[in-house]
Short mmCIF file of C-alpha atoms in Angstrom, two decimals:
data_model
loop_
_atom_site.label_atom_id
_atom_site.label_comp_id
_atom_site.label_asym_id
_atom_site.label_seq_id
_atom_site.Cartn_x
_atom_site.Cartn_y
_atom_site.Cartn_z
CA UNK A 85 13.16 -1.06 -31.44
CA UNK A 86 11.46 2.35 -31.49
CA UNK A 87 12.02 4.96 -28.77
CA UNK A 88 8.44 4.38 -27.55
CA UNK A 89 9.11 0.63 -27.35
CA UNK A 90 12.22 1.35 -25.29
CA UNK A 91 10.21 3.55 -22.89
CA UNK A 92 7.43 0.94 -22.66
CA UNK A 93 9.97 -1.79 -21.89
CA UNK A 94 11.74 0.40 -19.32
CA UNK A 95 8.44 1.16 -17.55
CA UNK A 96 7.13 -2.40 -17.50
CA UNK A 97 10.43 -3.89 -16.32
CA UNK A 98 11.06 -1.22 -13.66
CA UNK A 99 7.77 -0.77 -11.84
CA UNK A 100 6.18 -3.70 -10.02
CA UNK A 101 3.24 -1.57 -8.85
CA UNK A 102 0.78 0.24 -11.09
CA UNK A 103 -1.38 3.07 -9.75
CA UNK A 104 -4.53 2.96 -11.90
CA UNK A 105 -6.47 6.23 -12.08
CA UNK A 106 -10.04 5.53 -13.15
CA UNK A 107 -9.95 1.85 -12.19
CA UNK A 108 -13.44 0.40 -12.50
CA UNK A 109 -15.47 -2.25 -10.70
CA UNK A 110 -17.38 -2.96 -13.94
CA UNK A 111 -15.90 -6.12 -15.53
CA UNK A 112 -17.22 -5.00 -18.94
CA UNK A 113 -14.83 -2.01 -18.94
CA UNK A 114 -11.18 -1.96 -19.97
CA UNK A 115 -10.54 0.01 -16.77
CA UNK A 116 -11.38 -3.20 -14.90
CA UNK A 117 -10.05 -5.83 -17.29
CA UNK A 118 -6.60 -4.28 -17.85
CA UNK A 119 -5.68 -3.80 -14.17
CA UNK A 120 -7.03 -7.27 -13.34
CA UNK A 121 -4.93 -8.81 -16.13
CA UNK A 122 -1.81 -6.94 -15.01
CA UNK A 123 -2.43 -8.04 -11.41
CA UNK A 124 -2.86 -11.64 -12.56
CA UNK A 125 0.49 -11.35 -14.35
CA UNK A 126 2.49 -10.17 -11.36
CA UNK A 127 2.00 -6.44 -10.98
CA UNK A 128 0.47 -4.98 -7.83
CA UNK A 129 -2.42 -2.59 -8.51
CA UNK A 130 -3.24 0.53 -6.49
CA UNK A 131 -6.68 1.66 -7.69
CA UNK A 132 -7.73 5.32 -7.73
CA UNK A 133 -11.46 5.98 -8.02
CA UNK A 134 -13.59 8.43 -6.02
CA UNK A 135 -16.59 6.07 -6.02
CA UNK A 136 -15.18 2.75 -4.79
CA UNK A 137 -13.66 1.46 -1.55
CA UNK A 138 -11.95 -1.75 -2.70
CA UNK A 139 -10.94 -3.13 -6.10
CA UNK A 140 -8.66 -6.04 -7.04
CA UNK A 141 -8.26 -6.85 -3.35
CA UNK A 142 -6.73 -3.42 -2.68
CA UNK A 143 -7.91 -0.29 -0.88
CA UNK A 144 -9.07 2.36 -3.34
CA UNK A 145 -7.79 5.93 -3.03
CA UNK A 146 -9.71 9.02 -4.14
CA UNK A 147 -6.71 10.76 -5.79
CA UNK A 148 -3.08 9.98 -6.53
CA UNK A 149 -2.15 12.40 -3.74
CA UNK A 150 -4.05 10.31 -1.18
CA UNK A 151 -1.78 7.27 -1.66
CA UNK A 152 0.39 6.95 1.48
CA UNK A 153 3.34 5.26 -0.25
CA UNK A 154 5.75 6.04 -3.05
CA UNK A 155 4.01 6.12 -6.44
CA UNK A 156 5.98 4.83 -9.43
CA UNK A 157 3.87 4.16 -12.53
CA UNK A 158 0.57 6.02 -12.91
CA UNK A 159 -1.74 4.44 -15.52
CA UNK A 160 -4.73 6.52 -16.64
CA UNK A 161 -8.24 5.49 -17.70
CA UNK A 162 -9.81 8.96 -17.77
CA UNK A 163 -10.79 11.27 -20.64
CA UNK A 164 -7.92 13.10 -22.33
CA UNK A 165 -9.18 16.43 -20.94
CA UNK A 166 -8.67 15.14 -17.37
CA UNK A 167 -5.09 14.05 -17.91
CA UNK A 168 -3.21 17.34 -17.32
CA UNK A 169 -4.51 17.43 -13.74
CA UNK A 170 -3.60 13.76 -13.28
CA UNK A 171 -0.14 14.50 -14.68
CA UNK A 172 0.26 17.26 -12.08
CA UNK A 173 -0.85 14.84 -9.33
CA UNK A 174 1.67 12.24 -10.57
CA UNK A 175 4.47 14.81 -10.54
CA UNK A 176 3.50 16.02 -7.05
CA UNK A 177 3.47 12.41 -5.79
CA UNK A 178 6.97 11.80 -7.12
CA UNK A 179 5.93 9.29 -9.78
CA UNK A 180 8.50 8.11 -12.28
CA UNK A 181 6.18 7.33 -15.18
CA UNK A 182 2.80 8.35 -16.62
CA UNK A 183 0.93 6.04 -19.00
CA UNK A 184 -2.26 7.10 -20.82
CA UNK A 185 -4.25 4.10 -22.03
CA UNK A 186 -5.36 3.39 -25.59
CA UNK A 187 -7.39 6.27 -27.03
CA UNK A 188 -6.12 8.78 -24.46
CA UNK A 189 -3.61 11.49 -25.42
CA UNK A 190 -2.76 14.99 -24.27
CA UNK A 191 -0.03 17.37 -25.40
CA UNK A 192 -0.43 19.25 -22.10
CA UNK A 193 -0.13 16.10 -19.97
CA UNK A 194 2.93 15.07 -22.01
CA UNK A 195 4.56 18.49 -21.42
CA UNK A 196 3.83 18.38 -17.67
CA UNK A 197 5.17 14.83 -17.29
CA UNK A 198 8.23 15.14 -19.50
CA UNK A 199 9.19 18.54 -18.06
CA UNK A 200 9.27 16.89 -14.63
CA UNK A 201 11.38 14.00 -15.93
CA UNK A 202 8.68 11.32 -15.98
CA UNK A 203 8.73 8.56 -18.56
CA UNK A 204 5.62 9.09 -20.69
CA UNK A 205 3.48 6.85 -22.89
CA UNK A 206 0.12 7.72 -24.42
CA UNK A 207 -2.49 5.98 -26.54
CA UNK A 208 -1.16 2.51 -25.69
CA UNK A 209 -2.70 -0.45 -23.84
CA UNK A 210 -0.70 -2.10 -21.06
CA UNK A 211 -1.95 -5.58 -22.03
CA UNK A 212 -1.14 -5.17 -25.72
CA UNK A 213 2.34 -3.82 -24.98
CA UNK A 214 3.11 -6.42 -22.30
CA UNK A 215 2.12 -9.23 -24.66
CA UNK A 216 3.76 -7.73 -27.76
CA UNK A 217 7.10 -7.27 -26.01
CA UNK A 218 6.81 -10.49 -23.97
CA UNK A 219 7.50 -8.70 -20.69
CA UNK A 220 7.08 -10.01 -17.16
CA UNK A 221 6.52 -8.08 -13.94
CA UNK A 222 9.79 -7.27 -12.22
CA UNK A 223 10.44 -9.32 -9.10
CA UNK A 224 12.43 -6.52 -7.51
CA UNK A 225 11.54 -3.09 -8.75
CA UNK A 226 10.32 0.25 -7.62
CA UNK A 227 6.88 0.84 -6.26
#
């Protein structure tokens, strides 16, 4: 198992709640399909989107910093250029992990996250990794 696979497995078996930055109401977008799939497979979703009020049966927050509970895993569906700021928000919120979806990568976001001790994954899809590793949502984990 590669080091990235170990990190992916650690993240997906630790966090039962996924904060999704850039979650979308458009069912044609991966930013809608991926969180919906993860929700349907046992993870709770906390959507972050400045233009929506409710997604996946959950209240939508404008930023990671607006979430009134402990943030664990922050999953990102935003352009690579936006990820350093999101990484800073995740660190400020006390997140334990930052995941950049398939096609999204940032050396600066990686440095911010890893310097603060966050687990970090980039350019990977939650669905693909969950299926590939055969992982289930934790029944008792961190939020």
